[in-house]
XYZ file of C-alpha atoms in Angstrom:
680
model
C -205.539 123.716 -51.404
C -202.916 121.676 -53.212
C -199.680 123.178 -54.603
C -200.689 122.203 -58.151
C -203.997 124.052 -57.880
C -202.247 127.100 -56.454
C -199.757 127.163 -59.336
C -202.610 126.832 -61.834
C -204.534 129.788 -60.311
C -201.348 131.866 -60.230
C -200.751 131.132 -63.918
C -204.359 132.132 -64.760
C -203.991 135.414 -62.878
C -200.646 136.177 -64.527
C -202.032 135.587 -68.030
C -205.066 137.802 -67.335
C -202.924 140.619 -65.977
C -200.566 140.387 -68.973
C -203.458 140.571 -71.471
C -205.076 143.508 -69.650
C -201.738 145.359 -69.653
C -201.316 144.825 -73.395
C -204.909 145.973 -74.066
C -204.460 149.092 -71.957
C -201.196 149.972 -73.679
C -202.887 149.766 -77.103
C -205.476 152.382 -76.160
C -203.939 155.627 -77.327
C -206.823 158.000 -76.468
C -207.231 157.329 -72.736
C -205.417 155.864 -69.742
C -208.546 155.640 -67.583
C -209.808 152.320 -66.332
C -213.487 151.457 -65.965
C -213.618 150.474 -62.334
C -217.285 149.452 -62.494
C -216.751 146.888 -65.229
C -214.490 144.660 -63.150
C -215.595 142.939 -59.944
C -213.661 144.334 -57.028
C -214.052 141.289 -54.861
C -212.714 138.950 -57.490
C -209.737 141.190 -58.235
C -209.048 141.555 -54.559
C -209.255 137.813 -54.145
C -206.854 137.325 -57.014
C -204.454 139.857 -55.490
C -204.690 138.018 -52.184
C -203.917 134.704 -53.805
C -201.113 136.196 -55.856
C -199.414 137.526 -52.758
C -199.606 134.100 -51.179
C -198.234 132.521 -54.352
C -195.383 135.009 -54.512
C -194.510 134.269 -50.904
C -194.377 130.544 -51.627
C -192.345 131.205 -54.783
C -189.730 133.332 -53.037
C -189.515 130.923 -50.115
C -188.927 128.064 -52.557
C -186.254 130.007 -54.407
C -184.551 130.975 -51.168
C -184.569 127.337 -50.063
C -183.014 126.216 -53.369
C -180.393 128.954 -53.157
C -179.492 127.971 -49.592
C -179.215 124.296 -50.561
C -177.042 125.166 -53.576
C -174.701 127.318 -51.480
C -174.406 124.562 -48.878
C -173.689 121.965 -51.579
C -171.061 124.153 -53.241
C -169.394 124.866 -49.907
C -169.317 121.189 -48.952
C -168.032 120.170 -52.382
C -165.308 122.822 -52.337
C -164.125 121.780 -48.876
C -164.128 118.111 -49.910
C -162.225 118.930 -53.112
C -159.623 120.971 -51.236
C -159.144 118.198 -48.678
C -158.768 115.593 -51.415
C -156.311 117.784 -53.314
C -154.274 118.443 -50.181
C -154.198 114.734 -49.326
C -153.149 113.731 -52.850
C -150.459 116.381 -53.060
C -149.106 115.497 -49.605
C -148.955 111.816 -50.599
C -147.082 112.611 -53.796
C -143.479 112.076 -52.641
C -140.651 112.726 -55.033
C -136.916 112.703 -54.752
C -135.231 116.104 -54.320
C -133.480 115.853 -57.691
C -136.711 115.088 -59.496
C -138.504 117.900 -57.725
C -135.824 120.497 -58.486
C -135.930 119.976 -62.246
C -139.684 119.453 -62.529
C -140.511 122.451 -60.337
C -138.798 124.807 -62.765
C -141.200 123.957 -65.546
C -144.088 123.942 -63.078
C -143.281 127.506 -61.961
C -143.073 128.698 -65.567
C -146.458 127.129 -66.346
C -147.999 128.765 -63.252
C -146.705 132.188 -64.287
C -148.137 131.551 -67.743
C -151.490 130.655 -66.162
C -151.591 133.897 -64.154
C -150.741 135.882 -67.288
C -153.494 134.162 -69.280
C -156.071 134.854 -66.556
C -155.113 138.550 -66.473
C -155.384 138.764 -70.251
C -158.817 137.116 -70.156
C -159.987 139.635 -67.547
C -158.710 142.486 -69.731
C -160.457 141.113 -72.818
C -163.756 140.662 -70.958
C -163.538 144.240 -69.727
C -162.896 145.463 -73.271
C -165.775 143.363 -74.559
C -168.131 144.870 -71.964
C -167.097 148.422 -72.879
C -167.474 147.730 -76.600
C -163.772 148.159 -77.358
C -163.643 144.680 -78.821
C -165.729 145.840 -81.822
C -164.343 149.382 -82.173
C -160.774 149.353 -80.822
C -159.815 152.721 -79.350
C -156.658 154.610 -80.227
C -154.326 156.358 -77.846
C -155.259 159.769 -79.273
C -159.038 159.314 -79.073
C -159.100 157.555 -75.680
C -160.614 159.590 -72.868
C -160.551 157.437 -69.737
C -157.323 156.093 -68.279
C -158.431 152.466 -68.663
C -159.331 153.069 -72.296
C -155.951 154.666 -72.916
C -154.144 151.724 -71.294
C -156.092 149.257 -73.432
C -155.255 151.204 -76.573
C -151.578 151.179 -75.605
C -151.794 147.411 -74.999
C -153.185 146.944 -78.511
C -150.211 148.785 -79.982
C -147.670 146.783 -77.960
C -149.456 143.569 -78.849
C -149.443 144.269 -82.579
C -145.941 145.760 -82.872
C -143.802 143.836 -80.381
C -145.506 140.619 -79.179
C -147.322 139.185 -82.173
C -144.382 139.162 -84.675
C -141.998 136.992 -82.584
C -144.898 134.723 -81.624
C -145.831 134.304 -85.283
C -142.192 133.574 -86.155
C -141.998 130.887 -83.443
C -145.289 129.454 -84.659
C -143.980 129.271 -88.228
C -140.824 127.474 -87.053
C -142.898 124.926 -85.121
C -145.200 124.461 -88.131
C -142.182 123.674 -90.344
C -140.890 121.165 -87.769
C -144.379 119.703 -87.526
C -144.565 119.219 -91.290
C -141.080 117.648 -91.429
C -141.986 115.198 -88.694
C -145.298 114.430 -90.411
C -143.416 113.767 -93.642
C -141.119 111.371 -91.776
C -144.168 109.489 -90.473
C -145.659 109.328 -93.948
C -142.403 107.973 -95.436
C -142.245 105.309 -92.728
C -145.815 104.288 -93.506
C -144.999 104.057 -97.220
C -142.038 101.831 -96.353
C -144.313 99.626 -94.250
C -146.842 99.367 -97.108
C -144.011 98.409 -99.465
C -142.861 95.675 -97.074
C -146.401 94.312 -96.880
C -146.900 94.522 -100.637
C -143.604 92.819 -101.522
C -143.820 90.468 -98.516
C -140.296 91.365 -97.434
C -139.040 89.599 -94.328
C -135.764 88.117 -93.069
C -135.195 84.495 -94.078
C -133.262 82.234 -91.675
C -130.561 80.113 -93.358
C -131.368 77.089 -91.156
C -134.318 75.774 -89.208
C -134.583 73.881 -85.934
C -137.967 72.360 -86.751
C -136.620 68.795 -87.267
C -133.024 68.615 -86.031
C -130.698 65.661 -86.373
C -130.543 64.119 -82.920
C -127.054 62.708 -83.447
C -125.647 66.094 -84.391
C -127.395 67.918 -81.539
C -124.180 68.798 -79.741
C -122.886 70.866 -82.651
C -126.288 71.761 -84.048
C -127.514 73.825 -81.078
C -125.259 76.698 -79.962
C -124.711 77.563 -76.313
C -127.309 80.145 -75.239
C -127.399 82.233 -72.071
C -130.788 83.548 -70.926
C -130.830 86.486 -68.499
C -133.806 87.737 -66.478
C -132.943 91.014 -64.716
C -135.459 92.030 -62.044
C -135.798 94.335 -59.073
C -138.538 94.001 -56.437
C -140.921 92.543 -59.012
C -142.885 90.332 -56.695
C -145.947 90.147 -58.926
C -144.342 88.747 -62.080
C -141.203 86.791 -61.190
C -142.918 83.390 -61.363
C -144.315 83.760 -64.866
C -141.056 85.016 -66.389
C -138.911 82.291 -64.802
C -141.415 79.606 -65.787
C -141.673 80.838 -69.407
C -137.884 80.787 -69.812
C -137.390 77.408 -68.135
C -139.764 75.623 -70.530
C -137.895 76.772 -73.623
C -137.708 74.059 -76.262
C -133.907 73.931 -76.238
C -131.491 71.257 -75.033
C -130.956 71.783 -71.313
C -127.218 71.159 -71.546
C -126.979 73.944 -74.179
C -128.841 76.620 -72.187
C -128.157 78.443 -68.911
C -130.650 80.719 -67.169
C -129.434 83.582 -64.973
C -131.957 85.198 -62.637
C -130.372 88.575 -61.872
C -132.154 89.778 -58.757
C -131.473 93.343 -57.635
C -134.319 93.346 -55.112
C -133.725 95.115 -51.810
C -136.798 93.516 -50.223
C -135.714 90.406 -48.253
C -139.091 88.697 -48.657
C -138.973 89.111 -52.434
C -135.448 87.724 -52.506
C -136.583 84.624 -50.616
C -139.498 84.062 -52.981
C -137.348 84.396 -56.122
C -134.627 82.177 -54.692
C -137.226 79.544 -53.849
C -138.603 79.670 -57.389
C -135.093 79.144 -58.789
C -134.512 76.164 -56.515
C -137.798 74.642 -57.641
C -136.720 74.684 -61.286
C -133.248 73.415 -60.380
C -134.907 70.348 -58.910
C -136.636 69.831 -62.254
C -133.302 69.575 -64.060
C -133.080 73.106 -65.479
C -129.673 74.812 -65.489
C -130.628 77.981 -63.654
C -128.632 80.131 -61.221
C -129.624 82.918 -58.854
C -127.466 86.058 -58.606
C -127.925 88.900 -56.166
C -125.756 92.006 -55.953
C -125.016 93.574 -52.600
C -123.828 96.817 -54.241
C -126.594 97.855 -56.660
C -124.722 100.381 -58.796
C -125.617 101.139 -62.390
C -129.227 99.932 -62.188
C -130.096 97.452 -64.957
C -126.896 98.082 -66.934
C -124.776 97.403 -63.852
C -126.733 94.238 -63.167
C -126.202 92.901 -66.703
C -122.526 93.932 -66.756
C -121.908 92.130 -63.471
C -123.577 88.959 -64.762
C -121.568 88.951 -68.004
C -118.282 88.995 -66.052
C -118.750 85.423 -64.790
C -116.011 83.003 -65.854
C -118.404 80.164 -66.685
C -119.879 82.169 -69.600
C -116.805 81.930 -71.857
C -118.293 79.005 -73.824
C -121.609 80.739 -74.543
C -122.180 82.351 -77.939
C -125.531 84.148 -77.574
C -127.480 85.833 -74.791
C -131.257 86.307 -74.711
C -132.603 88.998 -72.373
C -136.106 89.159 -70.906
C -137.454 91.650 -68.401
C -139.384 90.284 -65.448
C -142.825 90.739 -67.010
C -141.962 89.086 -70.353
C -143.136 85.603 -71.270
C -141.424 84.148 -74.368
C -143.101 81.270 -76.177
C -141.446 77.833 -75.828
C -140.101 78.049 -79.400
C -138.624 81.551 -78.980
C -134.995 80.447 -79.248
C -135.760 78.156 -82.189
C -137.266 81.116 -84.071
C -134.464 83.610 -83.357
C -131.127 81.763 -83.143
C -131.243 80.438 -86.774
C -130.793 83.969 -88.167
C -127.266 84.082 -86.738
C -126.174 80.992 -88.655
C -123.865 81.968 -91.515
C -124.323 85.692 -90.838
C -121.263 86.744 -88.887
C -122.133 90.465 -89.183
C -125.439 90.027 -87.349
C -125.263 91.278 -83.777
C -128.909 91.467 -82.642
C -132.241 89.801 -83.346
C -135.135 91.791 -81.877
C -138.691 90.463 -81.598
C -142.025 92.216 -81.232
C -143.853 92.832 -77.976
C -147.440 91.631 -77.504
C -149.470 92.934 -74.593
C -151.603 90.753 -72.372
C -153.475 93.727 -70.872
C -153.883 96.044 -73.856
C -157.686 96.125 -73.353
C -157.534 96.617 -69.585
C -158.388 100.341 -69.598
C -158.183 103.444 -71.771
C -154.543 104.100 -70.877
C -153.409 100.643 -72.020
C -155.415 100.971 -75.241
C -153.669 104.253 -76.070
C -150.261 102.771 -75.255
C -151.018 99.859 -77.558
C -151.598 102.309 -80.438
C -148.233 103.976 -79.883
C -146.233 100.789 -79.480
C -147.959 99.058 -82.392
C -146.761 101.866 -84.660
C -143.286 101.663 -83.109
C -142.908 97.934 -83.795
C -144.975 97.503 -86.951
C -143.662 100.587 -88.735
C -140.546 102.166 -87.233
C -138.582 99.096 -86.248
C -139.676 96.937 -89.165
C -138.845 99.606 -91.787
C -135.480 100.451 -90.200
C -134.644 96.776 -89.802
C -135.415 95.924 -93.444
C -133.822 98.930 -95.153
C -130.888 100.033 -92.957
C -130.371 97.106 -90.509
C -130.421 99.423 -87.507
C -132.910 100.366 -84.804
C -132.848 100.937 -81.080
C -132.672 97.800 -78.961
C -135.803 97.597 -76.790
C -133.939 96.236 -73.770
C -135.764 92.914 -73.738
C -137.191 90.153 -75.944
C -134.013 90.114 -78.041
C -130.979 87.903 -78.636
C -127.457 89.343 -78.776
C -124.300 87.801 -80.119
C -122.003 87.999 -77.095
C -119.066 88.912 -79.332
C -121.001 92.011 -80.520
C -121.582 93.117 -76.927
C -117.909 92.698 -76.082
C -116.817 94.446 -79.274
C -118.793 97.626 -78.534
C -117.758 97.842 -74.875
C -120.540 95.941 -73.130
C -123.187 97.403 -70.865
C -122.603 100.966 -69.645
C -124.577 102.821 -66.975
C -123.845 106.329 -68.220
C -127.491 106.875 -69.287
C -130.947 105.615 -68.289
C -131.373 103.968 -71.724
C -128.639 101.350 -71.581
C -130.383 99.360 -74.322
C -130.262 102.222 -76.833
C -126.700 103.012 -75.762
C -125.380 99.522 -76.520
C -127.332 99.404 -79.808
C -125.830 102.687 -81.043
C -122.303 101.632 -80.092
C -122.779 98.260 -81.800
C -124.059 100.039 -84.921
C -121.005 102.300 -84.914
C -118.829 99.162 -84.684
C -120.391 97.801 -87.874
C -122.822 95.213 -86.480
C -126.191 94.675 -88.184
C -129.609 94.124 -86.637
C -132.669 92.095 -87.666
C -136.219 92.724 -86.500
C -138.771 89.867 -86.507
C -142.298 91.242 -86.613
C -143.933 87.791 -86.630
C -142.198 86.561 -83.458
C -144.045 87.986 -80.462
C -143.210 87.991 -76.787
C -145.967 88.566 -74.246
C -145.498 91.373 -71.742
C -147.441 93.823 -69.617
C -148.252 97.507 -70.097
C -148.266 99.902 -67.130
C -151.889 100.372 -66.091
C -151.558 103.449 -63.894
C -150.688 106.928 -65.111
C -148.021 107.307 -62.409
C -146.096 104.259 -63.670
C -146.554 105.249 -67.317
C -145.379 108.804 -66.681
C -142.182 107.624 -64.961
C -141.518 105.208 -67.801
C -141.970 107.910 -70.447
C -139.727 110.314 -68.531
C -136.931 107.743 -68.549
C -137.490 106.868 -72.221
C -137.298 110.526 -73.325
C -134.550 111.863 -71.073
C -132.133 108.992 -71.775
C -131.852 109.543 -75.562
C -130.813 113.158 -74.987
C -128.132 112.029 -72.522
C -126.912 109.537 -75.093
C -126.978 112.103 -77.911
C -124.635 114.399 -75.977
C -122.263 111.524 -75.222
C -122.062 109.849 -78.620
C -122.376 112.798 -81.037
C -118.620 113.065 -81.582
C -118.293 109.276 -81.837
C -120.888 109.222 -84.603
C -118.990 111.855 -86.586
C -115.692 109.957 -86.168
C -117.135 106.520 -86.981
C -116.571 104.638 -90.227
C -120.277 104.666 -91.115
C -121.355 106.057 -94.463
C -122.567 109.645 -94.682
C -126.140 108.466 -95.176
C -126.109 106.318 -92.030
C -124.518 109.138 -90.022
C -127.238 111.513 -91.222
C -129.930 108.979 -90.366
C -128.508 108.472 -86.878
C -128.098 112.175 -86.045
C -130.918 113.882 -87.954
C -133.679 111.270 -87.851
C -132.959 108.877 -84.983
C -131.934 111.497 -82.422
C -132.938 115.011 -83.494
C -136.237 114.524 -85.302
C -137.770 111.636 -83.343
C -136.271 112.242 -79.898
C -135.826 116.040 -79.662
C -137.978 117.862 -82.228
C -141.123 115.770 -81.691
C -141.617 116.571 -77.967
C -140.437 120.165 -78.515
C -142.914 121.212 -81.177
C -145.858 119.182 -79.832
C -145.634 120.921 -76.447
C -144.680 124.367 -77.725
C -147.152 124.492 -80.604
C -150.294 123.080 -79.006
C -149.812 123.974 -75.325
C -148.099 127.385 -75.506
C -148.415 129.031 -78.928
C -152.034 128.064 -79.629
C -153.403 129.496 -76.341
C -151.336 132.665 -76.813
C -152.750 133.251 -80.299
C -156.183 133.560 -78.705
C -154.947 136.578 -76.733
C -152.658 137.871 -79.482
C -154.948 137.518 -82.523
C -152.423 139.265 -84.769
C -150.523 135.941 -84.675
C -152.546 132.974 -85.806
C -152.385 129.250 -86.432
C -154.219 127.957 -89.516
C -157.039 125.492 -89.017
C -155.168 122.796 -90.953
C -152.344 122.934 -88.378
C -154.744 122.634 -85.459
C -157.112 120.029 -86.852
C -156.523 118.473 -90.262
C -152.834 117.497 -90.250
C -152.912 116.143 -86.654
C -156.034 114.165 -87.549
C -154.350 112.688 -90.619
C -151.225 111.781 -88.629
C -153.391 110.143 -85.963
C -155.026 108.010 -88.658
C -151.586 106.924 -89.924
C -150.419 106.121 -86.396
C -153.491 104.022 -85.674
C -153.342 101.929 -88.858
C -151.097 99.219 -87.314
C -153.784 98.742 -84.630
C -157.025 98.911 -86.649
C -159.185 97.712 -83.751
C -158.312 100.953 -81.951
C -159.968 103.266 -84.508
C -162.813 104.171 -82.079
C -160.151 105.705 -79.830
C -158.596 107.987 -82.430
C -159.816 111.230 -80.809
C -158.714 110.257 -77.270
C -155.394 109.155 -78.765
C -154.803 112.545 -80.407
C -155.712 114.438 -77.228
C -153.684 112.142 -74.968
C -150.565 112.434 -77.116
C -150.707 116.221 -76.769
C -151.307 115.800 -73.033
C -148.205 113.629 -72.677
C -146.143 116.243 -74.503
C -145.524 118.146 -71.241
C -143.946 115.043 -69.651
C -141.883 114.262 -72.745
C -140.779 117.885 -73.142
C -139.712 118.087 -69.496
C -137.790 114.809 -69.835
C -136.130 115.919 -73.065
C -134.970 119.210 -71.521
C -133.688 117.507 -68.351
C -131.729 114.980 -70.389
C -130.322 117.535 -72.810
C -129.111 119.930 -70.096
C -128.162 117.258 -67.514
C -130.734 118.244 -64.912
C -131.177 116.111 -61.800
C -134.263 114.105 -62.771
C -132.701 112.911 -66.034
C -130.654 110.277 -64.166
C -133.585 108.976 -62.134
C -134.059 105.264 -62.912
C -137.347 103.877 -61.527
C -138.534 100.346 -62.247
C -141.899 100.390 -64.023
C -144.522 98.938 -61.713
C -146.127 95.681 -62.898
C -149.360 94.186 -61.644
C -148.956 90.606 -62.874
C -152.242 90.608 -64.777
C -151.351 87.423 -66.625
C -149.838 85.497 -63.725
C -152.924 83.429 -63.028
C -153.479 82.333 -66.630
C -149.809 81.604 -67.191
C -149.521 79.418 -64.133
C -152.559 77.404 -65.166
C -151.158 76.994 -68.686
C -147.835 76.038 -67.161
C -149.513 73.353 -65.074
C -151.193 72.004 -68.200
C -147.910 72.011 -70.132
C -146.138 70.175 -67.345
C -148.658 67.381 -67.725
C -148.019 67.137 -71.484
C -145.542 64.310 -72.159
C -144.339 65.909 -75.415
C -143.274 69.063 -73.608
C -141.743 67.008 -70.840
C -139.711 65.003 -73.333
C -138.517 67.999 -75.379
C -137.652 70.211 -72.446
C -136.282 67.632 -70.066
C -138.496 68.775 -67.190
C -139.433 66.169 -64.586
C -141.955 66.497 -61.795
C -140.655 66.655 -58.263
C -142.000 67.077 -54.787
C -141.822 70.853 -55.066
C -144.838 73.089 -55.074
C -147.099 73.011 -58.112
C -147.989 76.044 -60.191
C -151.443 76.242 -58.620
C -149.918 76.296 -55.123
C -147.759 79.199 -56.221
C -150.874 80.860 -57.562
C -152.434 80.710 -54.107
C -149.290 82.179 -52.588
C -149.283 84.948 -55.165
C -152.925 85.789 -54.468
C -152.206 85.908 -50.744
C -149.276 88.234 -51.300
C -151.389 90.535 -53.469
C -153.907 90.975 -50.678
C -151.208 92.340 -48.372
C -150.226 95.134 -50.769
C -151.023 98.598 -49.467
C -153.899 100.443 -51.023
C -152.803 103.240 -53.300
C -154.341 106.645 -53.776
C -154.878 108.776 -56.812
C -152.671 111.822 -57.197
C -152.926 115.327 -58.523
C -150.463 116.365 -61.252
C -149.868 120.075 -61.012
C -148.388 120.759 -64.429
C -151.256 118.993 -66.177
C -153.859 120.824 -64.081
C -152.234 124.214 -64.719
C -152.148 123.535 -68.454
C -155.796 122.432 -68.298
C -156.816 125.809 -66.855
C -154.637 127.613 -69.418
C -156.287 125.819 -72.342
C -159.807 126.245 -70.939
C -159.128 129.948 -70.376
C -157.927 130.261 -73.971
C -161.062 128.414 -75.110
C -163.208 130.973 -73.267
C -161.266 133.789 -74.968
C -161.771 132.193 -78.400
C -165.535 132.538 -77.963
C -165.150 136.322 -78.201
C -163.765 135.992 -81.735
C -165.949 133.027 -82.792
C -163.052 130.732 -83.732
C -164.887 127.426 -84.062
C -162.175 124.815 -84.674
C -159.755 126.488 -82.276
C -162.415 126.655 -79.571
C -163.337 122.985 -79.794
C -159.696 121.896 -79.897
C -158.812 124.023 -76.851
C -161.920 122.870 -74.992
C -161.387 119.140 -75.497
C -157.627 119.409 -75.040
C -158.194 121.275 -71.778
C -160.613 118.575 -70.623
C -158.001 115.944 -71.526
C -155.378 117.706 -69.395
C -157.921 117.997 -66.579
C -158.726 114.269 -66.668
C -155.042 113.349 -66.624
C -154.230 115.934 -63.967
C -156.881 114.467 -61.672
C -155.445 110.965 -62.306
C -158.717 109.731 -63.782
C -157.095 107.774 -66.607
C -155.688 104.291 -66.284
C -155.914 102.066 -63.226
C -158.440 103.533 -60.791
C -157.408 103.371 -57.146
C -159.077 104.674 -54.021
């Protein structure tokens, strides 16, 4: 007999037995059963078949249960092995570990506390105390008396300070949201009035006879350190600048400690020297001061005394051939101008979800923050690359200093205090690369958020003593440093990762729905306006920004209190995504006689760009395979938020539940290193 037929007979028997039971229960006068009216053989046969069916059913269930237990056991062992391997492969310096472990221990203690509170609330819910809270006087059992005492302590001693802290964070949140809204209004005004800097001269059609005095002497610096993947494209992009070769000098500042990388970069420099480009290779044997020390050492050369301007490009930046012709004219006739900063454009912004979210953040930074500050107050933080400095401005403010990990912001603040003005060009773009892995992005963000706090401690007194107006001093201290560098990471981490979960267990303190959902949603819409193609990613952007708050908060605290990891300077890893395309374009440009004539480049017997492409591909294949990591703080916060989401179900808090659930999932995805570049 087939299994389908057996199941059908079992279903028939079960329906008949259910109907007979209902009929017998409706008979109120008698419980007797007419044994002669039902065939004994048939009933016996049915009972025989039902026993066989029940045996098959229980055997099937037991088999499924055994398979499920085996699968869960195997999955758990595999997960533990993977976690142990990832954690063991996650090497950090002792200084970084000492400062980061403090916050990690605090978060773990918070997780244990949240789990205990959830267990207590589930116990109270099972006993019915959640609906009718007991009092100390009416409690009978010891557990009930302890729960009643906990309710009193919670209402009288814990909830009030938590509500006060929540109110403070809400005020800071609203102030920061107002600042964002004002910046957006300033950006709309710039677009509406079509405000933009106007250069006094143009190099579009220069007078050939007056070329010697017409073009100023420009120094171009390319600092790099072990950047094997991108050195070719940056050197090539700078060497084909449409600028007289006798009026431009290129310095390749190589801080690499890898001998093979040094040989490759030196060979690339020699190749362009053979093509008639004035380019020199510099390598430091004592690598002190990181990037700032590298730039300071290069500026001390005696042969630079005749140069008036210096353009700086990081190793992954590719300026257009007319970059200098679009930036240098703004210095003509404007002796107070110290810096011309251009916008970054990203060649890999659509590579993965992580690069898309970074593009949203940086688009707002350039389109709104820097453009508004450049138009209205002539000051903003130098981005460290894709900008042109007047060398006199650098010398006037003390040059490059290595006292912080944000040497670019340091020199910009000191130049601003010395009275120099800045111009930002939003329509001049320089191609560059975004970090594609979460590990590289996290290290970059740690450096970007710990450095400003180091600088704030060092220059606070200098700002107060400077000759700036009261308004500019207030802007520098209150907005530039405190609001955007300190308050933003503080309230975003404290409000959404600490206070919100606690309010689920201390319901006497609460966060309004507009704080949790509506205002953050509105701010996310404002932030995403400069990158309108990214609107489908508005929800992941909101969740990811809150997820990154733990990294930014940790960096801000380490920089403010001079903890060990605040002085850790790690070069952001580049993958050279655009190397292949750039080399092909370079080969095409080299064959263009117009470019050859304007740039003075002549072909030689050196390797072509396509040959270098083959070498680059071969070198990429020898790179070691990387492994994903586990990030403990993010995973601990994920479990905290998911635990708080489970607690919110007991009080039916809809918006809070969904926010905690999705935010917890976001922390879990980031903690498992499932965002960004996927590696084995």
